[in-house]
């Protein structure tokens, strides 16, 4: 097919003269679709956008080049398909040849279509995301209805985090005028060619720091950026307290007033993410470049990006101005923690050990990078920090581990009150048109948007106009606040609560409003729904022993969830209690959440322990907890209510109800009709040795590999092994089930003495049942890291193919055998599983 598509390309070129690659069928270079944009100075200068698809590069000539301003609609003329080898072409096309002139690789990376490209092309509207050196975010190609023979399209930027206003977009193409491969200008490409065309394979390595977070090889390494970002999804957060702790077990750092970032590094490639998970590398390019120069192979850093004022104090308003003016050179990065280094997870090491390693890495570093040093405890430390104009202190326990969530091991004490709020409306300025006079602020309390008062100071006349322009498109007729605000006032304009701001204020009033507030700036690094009221906790309460403790004689607490009757024995003939079960799930919950989040789950509840009555439950009921949710789904005409959770607290709330096992769906709620993994449950008949089950798992692995699918083994915690292959959610339940059925029946047909694919126990004698029935709308499978309600408290555990060889039973990993080394191995396996994106070809 590709050969036929390239016929026109070949007809236009004389390959005895031009060094452009011959048009021949290409193979997909990786599991990700590639794109390239080549700046081409032919009869008219234009930018050639090429998207990998059907074994060729579908091509459009964008006459004026791409624009990050969503208001721009750039003409994109469809041209002939190009071979995939053309992605590597940079040089000069000789005179009298088609397209004569210099060609530059202006950008490259991967692209992700919103749905089937063929269907979108037929409709005349392609929606896709791009992740390259220069092109980011979502874009559209829309076909125009024109009478001429040329196929004209429009290239349009979506309104997303990467979009720019007209003023910021102006000059974008002029600034970005060099090759992402060699750093050369067009003039340098012409000069270097001396009449001969050069291809990229002869050129230097790319100079850009911000490369795409995707590996182009078929197999990802465990230290790839994708894996690292899955493994460390969020930063450690500090609890607000009323004053600093003052014991020798604490160290203290200056609290910076900037943007919190996590830096992911792998082989010179750097990605900077906000605490909300947004990729902001393009906003802090000098920081990324400086981090890329550190003498490390791979790492994960925790840092704050700041701008200093003339007094050397971090200034959030100045940081906002620098980002707005694209003045990135004045932004500094203060690195204060190290989570991962050259293949080693450091989160289970003490804070002080991590900081020692971090200081060594940064010993030779220069601005804009700085090591955030710490101070030992002193009674007046917060007072001194306030005197020099700092925002406050962040105090950390010396022996604290890095847990990636809010804990009492890190606390913050401030010189004054300040926090984020969500803008729910505004009052127009009285003396200026199209400007704000005051902002109406809110936060979320019990999932309801709550009014917090208004602020009318802290912004210049220009900023008041800029904020007005940001807010007016979000105008709504009804107040977003839960209570009545400004009843009868015509000067209140309400908006969708989407934009955040940072406010400093004197105090909270008795009716829950802020007093004497001042705007410090707008924020973009946090989800509005996460903004809650911050009330300082008494330091005495927070700095008590932070281990789970009894709140009464019959209760302990994990993640704020009270576990009743923690001393009750739940595994007969052992000392394992309900409290031990809760402690395990609290420890493993961060690893378990990605495998159960937004998935319908079935519970095996044993309210009196596994020696009593146990029962399955998938329907919601009263009192399950505020982080346990329900979802109604209709299947084959029948409506059912199901349970799901979104976080660690939800898991603990289920444990409090006596849940032992969690069984999860093979699809997320967002793609309910399309599974994102295929699972085969190998269930051996009594007497079949476990060595035979491991060989069967390897057999499935090899068969899936021949289909282009990477798979992973899991000890079931029972008798068998689960073999699971992650897939893109592109096929419906029936298609997946039929594929799995055919796969299992082929195994039986080829080796009938070893396998059976029928549920009948009569037919299983001496064989292994290849259970494919888990791949069904109404079915679930035991979730990774779930306990099993069986003797010895075994656990369903993900392992590597290498480690699988050493286990003697499927229940080898039990509650009493869990240690840090085992968890670290499972963490790596899970990160690799979650990073895989592969297509099942039916």
Tab-separated table of N, CA and C in Angstrom, residues 161-224:
chain	number	residue	atom	x	y	z
A	161	UNK	N	-2.846	24.658	27.331
A	161	UNK	CA	-1.785	25.282	28.135
A	161	UNK	C	-0.645	25.843	27.292
A	162	UNK	N	-0.511	25.367	26.038
A	162	UNK	CA	0.606	25.816	25.195
A	162	UNK	C	0.228	26.979	24.280
A	163	UNK	N	-1.064	27.289	24.206
A	163	UNK	CA	-1.510	28.366	23.321
A	163	UNK	C	-0.939	29.712	23.788
A	164	UNK	N	-0.733	30.623	22.825
A	164	UNK	CA	-0.204	31.952	23.130
A	164	UNK	C	-1.159	33.016	22.605
A	165	UNK	N	-1.141	34.147	23.274
A	165	UNK	CA	-1.907	35.291	22.777
A	165	UNK	C	-1.216	35.843	21.531
A	166	UNK	N	-1.915	36.729	20.821
A	166	UNK	CA	-1.346	37.282	19.592
A	166	UNK	C	-0.025	37.983	19.864
A	167	UNK	N	0.026	38.767	20.931
A	167	UNK	CA	1.242	39.536	21.213
A	167	UNK	C	2.422	38.620	21.546
A	168	UNK	N	2.153	37.531	22.290
A	168	UNK	CA	3.236	36.620	22.647
A	168	UNK	C	3.635	35.746	21.469
A	169	UNK	N	2.678	35.470	20.581
A	169	UNK	CA	2.968	34.626	19.432
A	169	UNK	C	3.755	35.359	18.350
A	170	UNK	N	3.571	36.674	18.292
A	170	UNK	CA	4.271	37.458	17.277
A	170	UNK	C	5.789	37.273	17.425
A	171	UNK	N	6.427	36.973	16.362
A	171	UNK	CA	7.871	36.790	16.391
A	171	UNK	C	8.316	35.377	16.725
A	172	UNK	N	7.341	34.484	16.964
A	172	UNK	CA	7.691	33.098	17.323
A	172	UNK	C	8.554	32.440	16.247
A	173	UNK	N	8.124	32.524	14.993
A	173	UNK	CA	8.863	31.875	13.913
A	173	UNK	C	10.222	32.547	13.676
A	174	UNK	N	10.286	33.867	13.903
A	174	UNK	CA	11.564	34.563	13.720
A	174	UNK	C	12.570	34.134	14.786
A	175	UNK	N	12.062	33.899	15.999
A	175	UNK	CA	12.961	33.469	17.079
A	175	UNK	C	13.443	32.038	16.851
A	176	UNK	N	12.557	31.187	16.344
A	176	UNK	CA	12.879	29.774	16.150
A	176	UNK	C	13.291	29.549	14.695
A	177	UNK	N	14.542	29.818	14.389
A	177	UNK	CA	14.978	29.812	12.988
A	177	UNK	C	16.174	28.896	12.750
A	178	UNK	N	16.419	27.962	13.670
A	178	UNK	CA	17.550	27.047	13.504
A	178	UNK	C	17.059	25.600	13.492
A	179	UNK	N	17.911	24.697	13.003
A	179	UNK	CA	17.589	23.275	12.961
A	179	UNK	C	17.617	22.676	14.364
A	180	UNK	N	16.618	21.842	14.675
A	180	UNK	CA	16.620	21.172	15.974
A	180	UNK	C	17.619	20.018	15.991
A	181	UNK	N	18.167	19.684	14.827
A	181	UNK	CA	19.128	18.595	14.742
A	181	UNK	C	20.561	19.108	14.853
A	182	UNK	N	20.858	20.194	14.146
A	182	UNK	CA	22.242	20.686	14.091
A	182	UNK	C	22.431	22.084	14.664
A	183	UNK	N	21.345	22.794	14.892
A	183	UNK	CA	21.445	24.169	15.365
A	183	UNK	C	21.817	25.156	14.280
A	184	UNK	N	21.829	24.718	12.996
A	184	UNK	CA	22.262	25.587	11.899
A	184	UNK	C	21.121	26.434	11.354
A	185	UNK	N	21.464	27.578	10.827
A	185	UNK	CA	20.508	28.405	10.092
A	185	UNK	C	20.448	27.926	8.643
A	186	UNK	N	19.503	28.477	7.872
A	186	UNK	CA	19.416	28.128	6.454
A	186	UNK	C	20.694	28.527	5.711
A	187	UNK	N	21.217	29.678	6.057
A	187	UNK	CA	22.440	30.135	5.389
A	187	UNK	C	23.594	29.170	5.640
A	188	UNK	N	23.678	28.650	6.862
A	188	UNK	CA	24.748	27.708	7.194
A	188	UNK	C	24.545	26.369	6.495
A	189	UNK	N	23.282	25.954	6.322
A	189	UNK	CA	23.002	24.713	5.589
A	189	UNK	C	23.442	24.858	4.136
A	190	UNK	N	23.126	26.018	3.535
A	190	UNK	CA	23.538	26.270	2.153
A	190	UNK	C	25.059	26.286	2.023
A	191	UNK	N	25.705	26.962	2.941
A	191	UNK	CA	27.162	27.089	2.881
A	191	UNK	C	27.840	25.738	3.052
A	192	UNK	N	27.296	24.908	3.976
A	192	UNK	CA	27.909	23.607	4.259
A	192	UNK	C	27.739	22.620	3.109
A	193	UNK	N	26.667	22.818	2.343
A	193	UNK	CA	26.370	21.839	1.291
A	193	UNK	C	27.367	21.902	0.139
A	194	UNK	N	27.811	23.113	-0.229
A	194	UNK	CA	28.731	23.304	-1.360
A	194	UNK	C	28.252	22.531	-2.588
A	195	UNK	N	26.940	22.599	-2.788
A	195	UNK	CA	26.366	21.939	-3.954
A	195	UNK	C	26.028	20.492	-3.732
A	196	UNK	N	26.344	19.943	-2.550
A	196	UNK	CA	26.027	18.540	-2.271
A	196	UNK	C	24.997	18.476	-1.153
A	197	UNK	N	24.051	17.588	-1.298
A	197	UNK	CA	23.006	17.465	-0.303
A	197	UNK	C	23.469	16.602	0.858
A	198	UNK	N	23.222	17.076	2.057
A	198	UNK	CA	23.613	16.352	3.257
A	198	UNK	C	22.388	15.748	3.920
A	199	UNK	N	22.533	14.567	4.448
A	199	UNK	CA	21.427	13.982	5.190
A	199	UNK	C	21.758	13.960	6.666
A	200	UNK	N	20.728	13.857	7.444
A	200	UNK	CA	20.875	14.017	8.879
A	200	UNK	C	21.842	13.009	9.495
A	201	UNK	N	21.959	11.844	8.923
A	201	UNK	CA	22.794	10.838	9.564
A	201	UNK	C	24.269	11.263	9.603
A	202	UNK	N	24.633	12.265	8.829
A	202	UNK	CA	26.017	12.749	8.837
A	202	UNK	C	26.193	13.938	9.779
A	203	UNK	N	25.122	14.347	10.423
A	203	UNK	CA	25.168	15.594	11.178
A	203	UNK	C	25.388	15.355	12.654
A	204	UNK	N	25.536	16.449	13.384
A	204	UNK	CA	25.726	16.361	14.823
A	204	UNK	C	24.434	15.960	15.510
A	205	UNK	N	24.555	15.609	16.790
A	205	UNK	CA	23.375	15.238	17.573
A	205	UNK	C	22.526	16.483	17.841
A	206	UNK	N	21.240	16.301	18.128
A	206	UNK	CA	20.383	17.446	18.414
A	206	UNK	C	20.933	18.291	19.551
A	207	UNK	N	20.758	19.594	19.437
A	207	UNK	CA	21.242	20.511	20.458
A	207	UNK	C	20.161	20.869	21.469
A	208	UNK	N	18.890	20.635	21.106
A	208	UNK	CA	17.799	21.035	21.992
A	208	UNK	C	17.800	20.210	23.264
A	209	UNK	N	17.476	20.851	24.374
A	209	UNK	CA	17.404	20.158	25.657
A	209	UNK	C	16.068	19.463	25.820
A	210	UNK	N	15.012	20.151	25.459
A	210	UNK	CA	13.678	19.613	25.744
A	210	UNK	C	13.241	18.652	24.651
A	211	UNK	N	13.627	17.401	24.797
A	211	UNK	CA	13.238	16.387	23.837
A	211	UNK	C	11.930	15.755	24.268
A	212	UNK	N	11.335	15.001	23.372
A	212	UNK	CA	10.040	14.403	23.669
A	212	UNK	C	10.171	13.342	24.750
A	213	UNK	N	9.155	13.170	25.625
A	213	UNK	CA	9.225	12.180	26.689
A	213	UNK	C	8.803	10.806	26.203
A	214	UNK	N	9.194	10.409	25.014
A	214	UNK	CA	8.855	9.099	24.468
A	214	UNK	C	10.132	8.463	23.958
A	215	UNK	N	10.263	7.170	24.150
A	215	UNK	CA	11.404	6.449	23.617
A	215	UNK	C	11.055	5.936	22.231
A	216	UNK	N	11.994	6.055	21.297
A	216	UNK	CA	11.710	5.613	19.937
A	216	UNK	C	12.021	4.144	19.732
A	217	UNK	N	12.694	3.507	20.687
A	217	UNK	CA	12.951	2.081	20.568
A	217	UNK	C	11.708	1.278	20.886
A	218	UNK	N	11.671	0.049	20.428
A	218	UNK	CA	10.497	-0.786	20.679
A	218	UNK	C	10.367	-1.128	22.141
A	219	UNK	N	11.511	-1.160	22.832
A	219	UNK	CA	11.474	-1.490	24.249
A	219	UNK	C	11.973	-0.310	25.056
A	220	UNK	N	11.180	0.117	26.032
A	220	UNK	CA	11.571	1.254	26.855
A	220	UNK	C	12.520	0.790	27.953
A	221	UNK	N	13.477	1.646	28.304
A	221	UNK	CA	14.320	1.328	29.436
A	221	UNK	C	13.590	1.713	30.709
A	222	UNK	N	13.990	1.099	31.839
A	222	UNK	CA	13.300	1.362	33.099
A	222	UNK	C	13.544	2.778	33.568
A	223	UNK	N	14.560	3.462	33.023
A	223	UNK	CA	14.832	4.825	33.441
A	223	UNK	C	14.343	5.843	32.430
A	224	UNK	N	13.475	5.452	31.528
A	224	UNK	CA	12.963	6.411	30.562
A	224	UNK	C	12.157	7.473	31.274
